[in-house]
mmCIF file of C-alpha atoms in Angstrom:
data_model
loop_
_atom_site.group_PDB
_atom_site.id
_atom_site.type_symbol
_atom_site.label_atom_id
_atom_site.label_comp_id
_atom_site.label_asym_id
_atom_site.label_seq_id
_atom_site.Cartn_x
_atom_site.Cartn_y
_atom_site.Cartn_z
ATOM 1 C CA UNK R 278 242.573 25.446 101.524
ATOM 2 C CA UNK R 279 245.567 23.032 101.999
ATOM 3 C CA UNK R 280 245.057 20.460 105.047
ATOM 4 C CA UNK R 281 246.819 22.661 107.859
ATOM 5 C CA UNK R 282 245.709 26.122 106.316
ATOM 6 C CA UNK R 283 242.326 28.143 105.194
ATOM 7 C CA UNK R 284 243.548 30.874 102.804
ATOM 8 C CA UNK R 285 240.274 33.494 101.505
ATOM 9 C CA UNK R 286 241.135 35.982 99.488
ATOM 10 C CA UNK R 287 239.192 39.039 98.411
ATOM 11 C CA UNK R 288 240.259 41.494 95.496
ATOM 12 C CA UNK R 289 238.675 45.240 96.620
ATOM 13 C CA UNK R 290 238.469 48.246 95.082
ATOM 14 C CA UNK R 291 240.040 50.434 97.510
ATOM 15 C CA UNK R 292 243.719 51.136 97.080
ATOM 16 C CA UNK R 293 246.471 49.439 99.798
ATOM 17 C CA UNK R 294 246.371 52.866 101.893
ATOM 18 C CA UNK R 295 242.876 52.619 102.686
ATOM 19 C CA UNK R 296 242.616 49.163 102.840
ATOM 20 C CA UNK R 297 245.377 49.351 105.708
ATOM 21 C CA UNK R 298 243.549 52.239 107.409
ATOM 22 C CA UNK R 299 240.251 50.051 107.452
ATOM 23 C CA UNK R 300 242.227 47.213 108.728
ATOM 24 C CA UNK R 301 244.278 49.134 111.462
ATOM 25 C CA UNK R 302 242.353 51.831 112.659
ATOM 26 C CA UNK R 303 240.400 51.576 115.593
ATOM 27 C CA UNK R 304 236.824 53.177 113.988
ATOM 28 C CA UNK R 305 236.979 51.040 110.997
ATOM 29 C CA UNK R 306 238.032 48.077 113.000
ATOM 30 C CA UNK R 307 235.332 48.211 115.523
ATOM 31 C CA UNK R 308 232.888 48.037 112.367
ATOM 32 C CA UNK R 309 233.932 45.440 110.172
ATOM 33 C CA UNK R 310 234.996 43.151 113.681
ATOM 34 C CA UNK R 311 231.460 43.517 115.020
ATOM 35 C CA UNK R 312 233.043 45.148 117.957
ATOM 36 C CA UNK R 313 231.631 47.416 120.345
ATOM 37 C CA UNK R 314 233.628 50.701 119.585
ATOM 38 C CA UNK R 315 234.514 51.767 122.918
ATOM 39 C CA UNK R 316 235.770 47.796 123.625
ATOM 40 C CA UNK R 317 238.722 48.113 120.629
ATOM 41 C CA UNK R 318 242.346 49.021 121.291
ATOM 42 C CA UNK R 319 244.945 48.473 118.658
ATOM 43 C CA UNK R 320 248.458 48.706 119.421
ATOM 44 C CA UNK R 321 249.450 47.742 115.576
ATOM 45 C CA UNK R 322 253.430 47.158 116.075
ATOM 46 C CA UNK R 323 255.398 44.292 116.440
ATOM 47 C CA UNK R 324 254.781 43.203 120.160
ATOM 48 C CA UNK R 325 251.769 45.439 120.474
ATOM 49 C CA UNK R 326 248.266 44.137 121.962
ATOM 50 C CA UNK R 327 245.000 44.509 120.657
ATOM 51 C CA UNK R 328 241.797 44.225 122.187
ATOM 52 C CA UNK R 329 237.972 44.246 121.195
ATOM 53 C CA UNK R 330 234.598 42.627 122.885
ATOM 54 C CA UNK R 331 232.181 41.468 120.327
ATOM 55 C CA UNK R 332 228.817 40.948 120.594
ATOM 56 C CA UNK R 333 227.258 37.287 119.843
ATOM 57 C CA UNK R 334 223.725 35.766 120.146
ATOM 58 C CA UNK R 335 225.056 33.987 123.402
ATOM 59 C CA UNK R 336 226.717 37.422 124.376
ATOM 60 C CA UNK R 337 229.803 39.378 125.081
ATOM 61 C CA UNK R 338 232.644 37.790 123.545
ATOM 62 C CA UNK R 339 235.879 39.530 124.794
ATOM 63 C CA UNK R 340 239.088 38.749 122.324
ATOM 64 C CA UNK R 341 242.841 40.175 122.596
ATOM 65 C CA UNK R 342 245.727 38.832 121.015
ATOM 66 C CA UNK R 343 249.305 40.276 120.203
ATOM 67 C CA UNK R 344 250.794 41.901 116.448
ATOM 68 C CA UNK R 345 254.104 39.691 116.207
ATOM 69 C CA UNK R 346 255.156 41.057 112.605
ATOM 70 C CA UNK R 347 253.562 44.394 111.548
ATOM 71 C CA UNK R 348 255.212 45.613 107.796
ATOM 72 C CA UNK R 349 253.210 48.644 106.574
ATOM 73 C CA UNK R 350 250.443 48.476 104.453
ATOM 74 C CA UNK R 351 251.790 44.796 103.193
ATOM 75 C CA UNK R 352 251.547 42.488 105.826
ATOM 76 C CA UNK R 353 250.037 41.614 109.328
ATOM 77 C CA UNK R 354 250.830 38.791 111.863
ATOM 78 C CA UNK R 355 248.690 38.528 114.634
ATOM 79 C CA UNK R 356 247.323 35.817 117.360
ATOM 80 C CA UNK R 357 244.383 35.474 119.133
ATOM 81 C CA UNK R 358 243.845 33.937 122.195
ATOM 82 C CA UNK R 359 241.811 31.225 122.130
ATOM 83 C CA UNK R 360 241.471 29.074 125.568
ATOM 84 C CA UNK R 361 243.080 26.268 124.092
ATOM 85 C CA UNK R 362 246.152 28.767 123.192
ATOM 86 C CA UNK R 363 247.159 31.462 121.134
ATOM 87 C CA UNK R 364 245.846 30.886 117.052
ATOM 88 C CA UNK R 365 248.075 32.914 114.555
ATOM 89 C CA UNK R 366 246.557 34.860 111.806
ATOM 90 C CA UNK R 367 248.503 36.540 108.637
ATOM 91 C CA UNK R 368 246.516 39.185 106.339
ATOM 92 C CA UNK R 369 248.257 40.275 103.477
ATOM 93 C CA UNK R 370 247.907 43.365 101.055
ATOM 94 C CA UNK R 371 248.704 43.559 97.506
ATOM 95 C CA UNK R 372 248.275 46.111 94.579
ATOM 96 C CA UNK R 373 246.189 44.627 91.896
ATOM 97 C CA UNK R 374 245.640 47.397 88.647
ATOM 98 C CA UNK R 375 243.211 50.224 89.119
ATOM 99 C CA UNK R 376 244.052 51.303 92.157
ATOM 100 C CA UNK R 377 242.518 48.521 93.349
ATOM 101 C CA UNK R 378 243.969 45.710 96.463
ATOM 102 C CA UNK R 379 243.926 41.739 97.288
ATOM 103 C CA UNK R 380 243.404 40.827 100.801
ATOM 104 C CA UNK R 381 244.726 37.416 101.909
ATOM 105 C CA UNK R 382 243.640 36.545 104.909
ATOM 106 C CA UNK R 383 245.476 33.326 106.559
ATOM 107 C CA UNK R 384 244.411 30.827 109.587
ATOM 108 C CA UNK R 385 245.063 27.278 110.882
ATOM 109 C CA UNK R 386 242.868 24.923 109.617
ATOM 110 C CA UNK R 387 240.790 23.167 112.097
ATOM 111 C CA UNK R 388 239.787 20.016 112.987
ATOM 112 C CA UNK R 389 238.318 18.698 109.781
ATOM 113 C CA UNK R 390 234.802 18.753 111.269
ATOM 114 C CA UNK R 391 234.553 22.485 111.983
ATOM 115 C CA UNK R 392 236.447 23.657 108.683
ATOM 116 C CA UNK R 393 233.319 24.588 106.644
ATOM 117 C CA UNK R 394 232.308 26.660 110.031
ATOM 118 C CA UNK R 395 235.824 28.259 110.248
ATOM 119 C CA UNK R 396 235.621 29.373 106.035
ATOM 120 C CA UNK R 397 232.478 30.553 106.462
ATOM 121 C CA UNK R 398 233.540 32.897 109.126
ATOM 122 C CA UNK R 399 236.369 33.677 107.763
ATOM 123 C CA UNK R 400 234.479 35.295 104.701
ATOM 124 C CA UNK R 401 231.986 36.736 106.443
ATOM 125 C CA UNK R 402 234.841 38.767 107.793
ATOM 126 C CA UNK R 403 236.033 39.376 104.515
ATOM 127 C CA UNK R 404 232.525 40.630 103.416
ATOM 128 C CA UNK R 405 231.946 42.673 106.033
ATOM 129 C CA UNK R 406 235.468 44.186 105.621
ATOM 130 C CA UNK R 407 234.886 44.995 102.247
ATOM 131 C CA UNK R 408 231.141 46.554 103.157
ATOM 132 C CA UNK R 409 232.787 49.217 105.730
ATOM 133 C CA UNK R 410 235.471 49.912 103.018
ATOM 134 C CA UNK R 411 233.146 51.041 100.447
ATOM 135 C CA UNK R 412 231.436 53.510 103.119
ATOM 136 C CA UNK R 413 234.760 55.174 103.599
#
């Protein structure tokens, strides 16, 4: 993690093709997000909206955001809208040997205080990601 960034990385053993699916696909999505599948709408092109309600301990948490760059099975640029304004996310896809496929997944760092809280989350995405991919 650099000051203004928190970069996780996970190396999967899925090639880029599925890996993308999982990632883009409304089905898979609604898994891995903790979304309620009927809630998610993904509209993955540059300019396109997404949409998905997830369900917390404190309840329904409804989150949209907009694709700004979309380039196939590589890369991802996305924001979510946070009430404080829209936070931009990257997720990046890259062959590794064996078929196999790193995920880079990109935020702005937080205030200092909440970074450890923001990681954490951040790769319990990851793991959950990588859970649904090895069920398809």
């Amino acid at each position: 993690m650099s000051s203004d960034e928190i970069t996780i990385g996970r190396d999967l053993d899925a090639p880029r093709e599925t890996v993308w699916r999982v990632w883009t696909e409304p089905q898979y999505f609604a898994r891995w997000f903790g979304a309620t599948p009927e809630s998610v709408d993904l509209d993955v092109r540059p300019g396109g909206a997404w949409r998905a309600t997830v369900a917390t301990p404190a309840g329904e948490m409804p989150m949209r955001g907009v694709y700004r760059e979309v380039v196939g099975r590589e890369r991802l640029v996305w924001t979510l809208d946070l009430p404080q304004g829209a936070m931009e996310m990257t997720a990046t896809f890259a062959d590794l040997d064996g078929g196999r496929t790193r995920v880079v997944l990109r935020q702005p760092a937080p205030p200092e205080e909440q970074c450890a809280q923001a990681e954490e989350g951040a790769a319990q995405l990851l793991d959950a990601f990588a859970k649904v991919l090895a069920s398809v």
